[in-house]
Amino acid sequence: MTDHTTGSSRQDGRIADPETVRIRALTPGSLALAAREPSRPGAGLRAARLGPSDVVRLGGTGLRTRSLRVFLSALGIAIGVAAMIAVVGISGSGQAEVDRRLDALGTNLLRVAPGETLDGAGAKLPVESVAMIGRIPPVQQVAATGSTGAHVYRNDRIAIGRTGSLDVLAAGSDLLPAVGGHVGRGRWLDSATEEYPAVVLGATAAQRLDVHTPGTRLWLGGRWFSLVGVLDRVQLAPELDSAALVGRPAARAYLRFDGHPSTIYVRAKDSQVTSVRAVLPATANPAKPGEVQISRPSDAFAAREATRSALTGLLLGLGGVALLVGGVGVGNTMVISVLERRPEIGLRRALGATKGQIRTQFVTESLLLSLIGGLGGTVLGTLITAGYAFSRDWPTVVPVWASAAGIGSTLLIGMIAGLYPAVRASRLSPTEALSGT
């Protein structure tokens, strides 16, 4: 006999505890029946609200309970991110090394020379052209040489016609830094020697004259000049190797130099070489810009630009593949986690957890897993890049955008990859999850 008014049960003269009766009633069948019953105002329990800290703690609990699986999954993500960081870093370090070597080849060096007039005669650059070019903002260095028309001989007994194809050029003290030249023996022209009959020979000129010792006298322009230095070979301006260089004041005083430059060497910022080249004719000779010849940027400069484009495409492709692999790993891990944790999901749903809370839990776990893998991969990729660059004596370059993109993309892919398992978990009814079907 059952007493419906008191909510207790009588059987064989014994009275069952009401709490025991209510717990025994929580069978899968009764849960399904309760789920189909229409809700009544004031009936049932109100779903608890989860704050941000609760969500993170709940997601972290799911990871801590499966530490080995989480470690292996995070390792897979870390390897993918590390591969992307290493590819970007090693390529960036290699590109920095290429830039360093190409800079030594003068990729930002332009030459300005006089062209021809309309009637085919040789043109001249204005005396002020060097100063005017120096006022262009992106120009870093500017120097010039001027042809004197004189010839240099080992002594005054050599026949006049046997010049050895050696030119005598007027130069300033700023020439060597602009062309990247170095003095092999002696010293370069300075304020103490450029006004006097002193000469510096290029490497080829010294070899042809068989003169290498500073202090030797040379017959130049009908008078004796003293040798003060011998240059090493100038890679960026090989025409200086077969020249004898004297100071501008001395060239005016002793060789009748008219002051017009024959070649102007211009160093500009790498990013502004093309822009500087476009304005050089009008700057060097505003009255007759068509009579100015400008050398195009060197082939090394074009090669560097092509290398950068190729490396950029390579980085994007390999980085995308690496991130895709990491996203597949996250998605696979979360799908398996949902299948294994069906009883847990069912119990939480039976205790009042909403579908949104279930989705939030699994998405949070996916994001935490991706974050752990992303951070570990960034550190690992940076170490790989540094080790490889050190072994090759390269500068170590790990772009900040690569690290930020690696972590950010991993989080985005992890959220997308964990969204489907989270939705699938939230759609499980309590009876379906608890029954394990």
C-alpha positions in Angstrom: 0.0 0.0 0.0 1.3 3.4 -1.0 0.6 6.6 0.8 0.5 9.3 -1.9 -0.1 12.2 0.5 3.1 11.7 2.5 5.3 10.7 -0.5 6.3 7.4 1.3 5.8 3.8 0.5 4.4 1.1 2.8 5.2 -2.6 2.2 5.0 -5.4 4.7 4.4 -2.9 7.4 7.7 -1.1 6.8 8.0 2.6 5.7 10.7 3.4 3.1 12.7 6.6 3.4 11.4 9.2 0.9 14.9 10.1 -0.3 15.6 6.5 -1.1 12.5 6.3 -3.1 13.5 9.4 -5.1 17.0 8.2 -5.8 15.7 4.7 -7.0 13.4 6.6 -9.3 16.3 8.1 -11.3 16.5 5.3 -13.8 17.1 5.9 -17.5 13.4 5.4 -18.2 12.3 7.9 -15.6 14.9 10.4 -16.9 13.5 10.1 -20.4 10.0 10.5 -19.1 11.0 13.6 -17.1 12.6 15.0 -20.2 9.3 14.6 -22.2 7.2 16.2 -19.5 6.3 19.8 -20.0 8.1 22.2 -17.6 6.0 23.9 -15.0 6.7 27.3 -13.5 8.8 26.9 -10.5 9.5 23.2 -11.2 13.0 21.8 -11.6 16.4 23.3 -11.0 17.8 26.4 -12.6 21.0 25.8 -14.6 24.1 27.2 -13.0 26.0 30.0 -14.7 29.7 29.5 -15.4 32.1 32.4 -15.2 35.2 32.7 -17.3 37.4 31.3 -14.5 35.0 28.4 -14.1 35.1 27.6 -17.8 38.9 27.6 -17.8 39.0 25.4 -14.7 36.5 23.0 -16.2 38.4 22.8 -19.5 41.6 22.2 -17.6 40.1 19.4 -15.6 39.3 17.5 -18.7 42.9 17.8 -19.8 44.5 16.9 -16.5 42.5 13.6 -16.3 44.0 12.4 -19.6 47.5 13.7 -19.3 49.2 11.2 -21.6 46.7 11.7 -24.4 47.0 15.5 -23.9 50.8 15.3 -24.0 50.8 13.3 -27.3 48.2 15.6 -28.9 50.0 18.7 -27.8 53.3 17.2 -29.1 51.7 16.7 -32.5 50.5 20.3 -32.5 53.9 21.6 -31.3 55.7 19.7 -34.0 53.5 21.3 -36.6 54.0 24.8 -35.2 57.7 24.2 -34.7 58.0 23.1 -38.3 56.4 26.4 -39.5 58.5 28.5 -37.1 61.7 26.7 -38.1 60.9 27.0 -41.8 60.2 30.7 -41.5 63.1 31.3 -39.1 65.7 29.4 -41.2 64.5 31.0 -44.4 64.6 34.4 -42.7 68.1 33.8 -41.4 69.2 32.6 -44.8 67.6 35.7 -46.4 69.4 37.9 -43.9 72.7 36.2 -44.9 71.9 36.7 -48.6 71.1 40.4 -48.0 74.4 40.7 -46.1 76.4 39.2 -48.9 74.5 41.2 -51.6 75.0 44.4 -49.7 78.7 43.8 -50.1 78.1 43.6 -53.9 76.6 47.1 -53.9 73.0 46.4 -54.7 72.2 50.0 -53.7 75.0 51.6 -55.8 74.0 53.7 -58.8 76.4 55.3 -61.3 75.7 58.7 -63.0 77.7 59.5 -66.1 77.4 62.1 -68.9 75.7 60.9 -72.1 75.7 62.5 -75.5 74.3 65.8 -76.9 71.8 66.0 -79.7 74.6 66.3 -82.3 76.4 63.2 -81.0 79.1 65.0 -79.1 80.1 64.0 -75.5 78.1 65.8 -72.8 79.3 67.1 -69.5 77.8 67.0 -66.0 77.6 70.3 -64.2 80.2 71.0 -61.5 77.4 71.3 -59.0 75.8 67.9 -59.8 77.5 66.1 -56.9 76.1 68.6 -54.3 72.7 68.5 -55.9 72.5 64.7 -55.8 73.6 64.7 -52.2 70.4 66.7 -51.3 68.1 63.8 -52.3 66.8 62.5 -48.9 67.2 58.7 -49.6 70.8 59.1 -50.8 73.2 57.9 -48.2 76.6 58.6 -49.9 77.7 60.4 -53.0 81.2 60.7 -54.5 82.7 61.4 -57.9 85.7 61.0 -60.1 86.7 63.4 -62.9 88.8 62.6 -65.9 91.9 64.8 -66.2 93.1 63.7 -69.6 96.6 63.2 -68.2 98.8 60.0 -68.3 101.0 58.4 -65.8 104.4 56.7 -66.5 106.9 54.9 -64.3 109.5 57.6 -65.2 110.1 60.4 -67.6 112.0 58.2 -70.1 108.9 56.2 -71.2 107.6 57.0 -74.6 104.5 59.2 -74.5 102.3 56.8 -76.3 102.9 53.9 -74.0 100.3 54.7 -71.4 99.3 51.2 -70.5 95.6 52.2 -70.8 95.8 53.8 -67.4 93.6 56.8 -66.6 94.4 59.7 -64.3 91.3 60.6 -62.3 90.6 63.4 -59.8 89.0 62.1 -56.6 88.0 63.2 -53.2 88.5 61.7 -49.8 84.9 60.4 -49.8 85.4 58.1 -52.8 86.5 54.9 -51.0 83.6 54.7 -48.5 81.1 55.1 -51.3 82.5 52.3 -53.5 83.6 50.1 -50.7 87.3 50.3 -51.5 90.3 49.6 -49.2 93.9 50.7 -49.2 96.4 47.8 -49.5 99.5 49.7 -48.9 100.2 53.2 -47.7 97.2 55.5 -47.2 94.3 57.2 -49.0 94.1 60.8 -50.1 93.3 63.2 -47.2 93.4 66.9 -46.5 97.2 66.7 -46.0 97.9 65.2 -49.5 95.0 66.1 -51.8 96.4 69.6 -52.5 99.9 68.4 -53.3 101.3 66.2 -56.1 100.4 62.9 -54.5 98.9 59.9 -56.2 97.2 56.6 -55.3 97.3 53.7 -57.7 94.7 51.1 -58.3 95.7 47.4 -58.0 96.0 46.9 -61.8 97.8 50.2 -62.4 100.4 49.3 -59.7 100.9 45.9 -61.3 101.4 47.4 -64.8 103.8 50.1 -63.6 105.5 47.6 -61.3 105.3 50.1 -58.5 104.1 49.0 -55.1 106.2 51.0 -52.5 104.8 54.3 -51.2 107.2 57.1 -51.6 108.2 56.1 -55.2 108.1 59.0 -57.7 105.9 58.7 -60.8 105.9 60.9 -64.0 102.4 62.2 -64.2 101.1 65.0 -66.4 104.6 66.3 -67.2 105.8 66.5 -63.6 106.8 64.2 -60.7 104.1 62.9 -58.3 104.8 60.9 -55.1 103.0 57.6 -54.6 101.2 57.6 -51.2 99.2 54.4 -51.5 98.1 51.4 -53.5 94.5 50.1 -53.4 93.2 46.6 -53.2 90.9 45.6 -56.0 87.6 47.4 -55.9 84.8 45.0 -56.6 82.1 47.6 -57.0 84.1 49.9 -59.3 86.6 47.8 -61.2 87.4 50.9 -63.4 89.3 52.3 -60.5 91.8 49.3 -60.5 93.4 50.7 -63.7 93.5 54.3 -62.6 95.9 56.7 -60.9 93.9 58.9 -58.4 94.9 62.4 -57.4 93.2 64.9 -55.2 90.8 67.4 -56.7 92.7 70.5 -55.7 96.0 69.0 -57.0 94.3 68.1 -60.3 93.1 71.7 -60.7 96.5 73.1 -59.8 98.8 70.7 -61.7 96.7 68.9 -64.4 94.3 71.6 -65.5 91.2 69.7 -64.3 88.0 71.6 -65.2 86.0 70.3 -62.2 83.3 68.4 -64.2 82.7 64.9 -62.8 82.9 62.0 -65.2 81.4 59.4 -62.9 79.3 59.9 -59.8 78.7 57.0 -57.4 75.5 57.2 -55.5 74.5 55.0 -52.5 70.8 55.0 -51.7 68.5 53.2 -49.3 67.7 49.7 -50.5 64.0 50.3 -50.5 64.4 53.6 -52.4 66.9 52.6 -55.1 64.2 52.7 -57.9 62.8 56.0 -56.7 66.2 57.6 -56.5 67.2 56.3 -60.0 64.0 58.0 -61.4 65.0 61.5 -60.2 68.7 61.3 -60.8 68.8 62.7 -64.4 66.8 65.8 -63.5 68.8 66.3 -60.3 72.2 65.8 -61.8 71.5 68.1 -64.8 68.3 70.0 -64.5 68.8 71.9 -67.7 69.4 68.8 -69.9 68.3 65.6 -68.1 68.3 63.7 -71.4 72.1 64.0 -71.5 72.6 62.0 -68.3 73.1 58.2 -68.2 72.0 56.3 -65.1 73.1 52.7 -64.6 70.2 50.4 -63.7 70.2 48.6 -60.3 72.6 45.7 -60.4 71.6 42.1 -61.2 72.3 41.3 -57.5 69.5 43.7 -56.5 67.1 42.0 -58.9 68.2 38.6 -57.6 67.5 39.6 -54.0 64.0 40.8 -54.9 63.3 37.5 -56.7 64.7 35.5 -53.8 62.4 37.3 -51.4 59.4 36.6 -53.5 60.2 32.9 -53.8 60.9 32.5 -50.1 57.6 34.3 -49.2 55.6 31.8 -51.3 57.5 28.9 -49.8 56.9 30.1 -46.3 53.2 30.5 -46.8 52.8 27.1 -48.3 54.8 25.2 -45.7 53.3 27.1 -42.9 49.8 26.4 -44.1 50.5 22.7 -44.3 52.0 22.6 -40.8 49.0 24.4 -39.3 46.6 22.1 -41.1 48.3 19.1 -39.7 48.1 20.6 -36.2 44.3 21.3 -36.7 43.7 17.7 -37.8 45.4 16.5 -34.7 43.3 18.7 -32.4 40.1 17.7 -34.2 40.9 14.0 -33.9 41.8 14.3 -30.2 38.5 16.0 -29.4 36.4 13.6 -31.3 37.9 10.6 -29.5 37.5 12.5 -26.2 33.8 12.9 -26.8 33.4 9.2 -27.6 35.2 8.2 -24.4 33.5 10.7 -22.2 29.9 9.9 -23.1 29.0 8.8 -19.5 30.5 12.0 -18.1 28.5 14.0 -20.6 25.3 12.2 -19.7 25.8 12.6 -16.0 26.4 16.3 -16.4 23.3 16.7 -18.5 21.3 14.8 -16.0 22.6 17.0 -13.2 21.4 20.1 -15.1 24.2 21.2 -17.4 22.9 22.9 -20.5 23.9 22.2 -24.1 25.7 25.6 -24.2 27.8 24.6 -21.2 28.8 21.3 -22.7 29.8 23.1 -25.9 31.8 25.7 -24.0 33.6 22.9 -22.0 34.8 21.1 -25.1 35.7 24.2 -27.1 37.7 25.4 -24.0 39.5 22.1 -23.8 40.3 22.4 -27.5 41.6 26.0 -27.1 43.8 25.1 -24.1 45.2 22.1 -25.9 46.0 24.3 -29.0 47.6 27.0 -26.8 49.9 24.5 -25.0 50.9 23.0 -28.4 51.3 26.4 -30.0 53.6 27.8 -27.2 55.7 24.7 -27.1 56.0 24.7 -30.9 57.1 28.3 -30.9 59.8 27.7 -28.4 61.0 24.5 -30.1 61.0 26.2 -33.6 63.0 29.2 -32.2 65.6 26.8 -30.7 65.9 24.9 -34.0 66.3 28.1 -35.9 69.0 29.4 -33.6 70.9 26.1 -33.6 70.9 25.9 -37.4 71.8 29.5 -37.9 74.7 29.2 -35.4 76.0 26.1 -37.2 76.1 28.0 -40.5 77.4 31.2 -39.0 74.2 33.1 -40.1 72.4 35.8 -38.3 69.5 34.4 -36.3 66.2 35.8 -37.5 62.8 34.7 -36.1 60.1 37.2 -37.2 57.7 38.2 -34.5 54.8 37.9 -36.9 55.7 34.2 -37.4 55.5 33.4 -33.7 52.2 35.4 -33.3 50.8 33.9 -36.5 51.7 30.4 -35.3 50.0 30.7 -31.9 47.0 32.7 -33.3 46.4 30.4 -36.2 46.7 27.3 -33.9 44.1 28.8 -31.6 41.8 29.5 -34.5 42.2 26.1 -36.0 41.9 24.5 -32.6 38.6 26.3 -32.0 37.3 25.2 -35.4 38.5 21.7 -35.0 36.9 21.4 -31.5 33.6 23.0 -32.5 32.2 19.9 -34.2 32.9 17.5 -31.3 31.6 20.1 -28.9 28.3 20.4 -30.8 28.1 16.6 -31.1 28.6 16.2 -27.3 26.0 18.8 -26.5 23.4 17.1 -28.6 23.7 13.8 -26.6 20.6 13.3 -24.5 21.2 12.1 -20.9 19.7 8.7 -21.5 21.7 8.2 -24.7 25.0 9.2 -23.1 24.5 7.2 -19.9 23.4 4.0 -21.8 26.7 4.2 -23.8 25.0 3.7 -27.2 
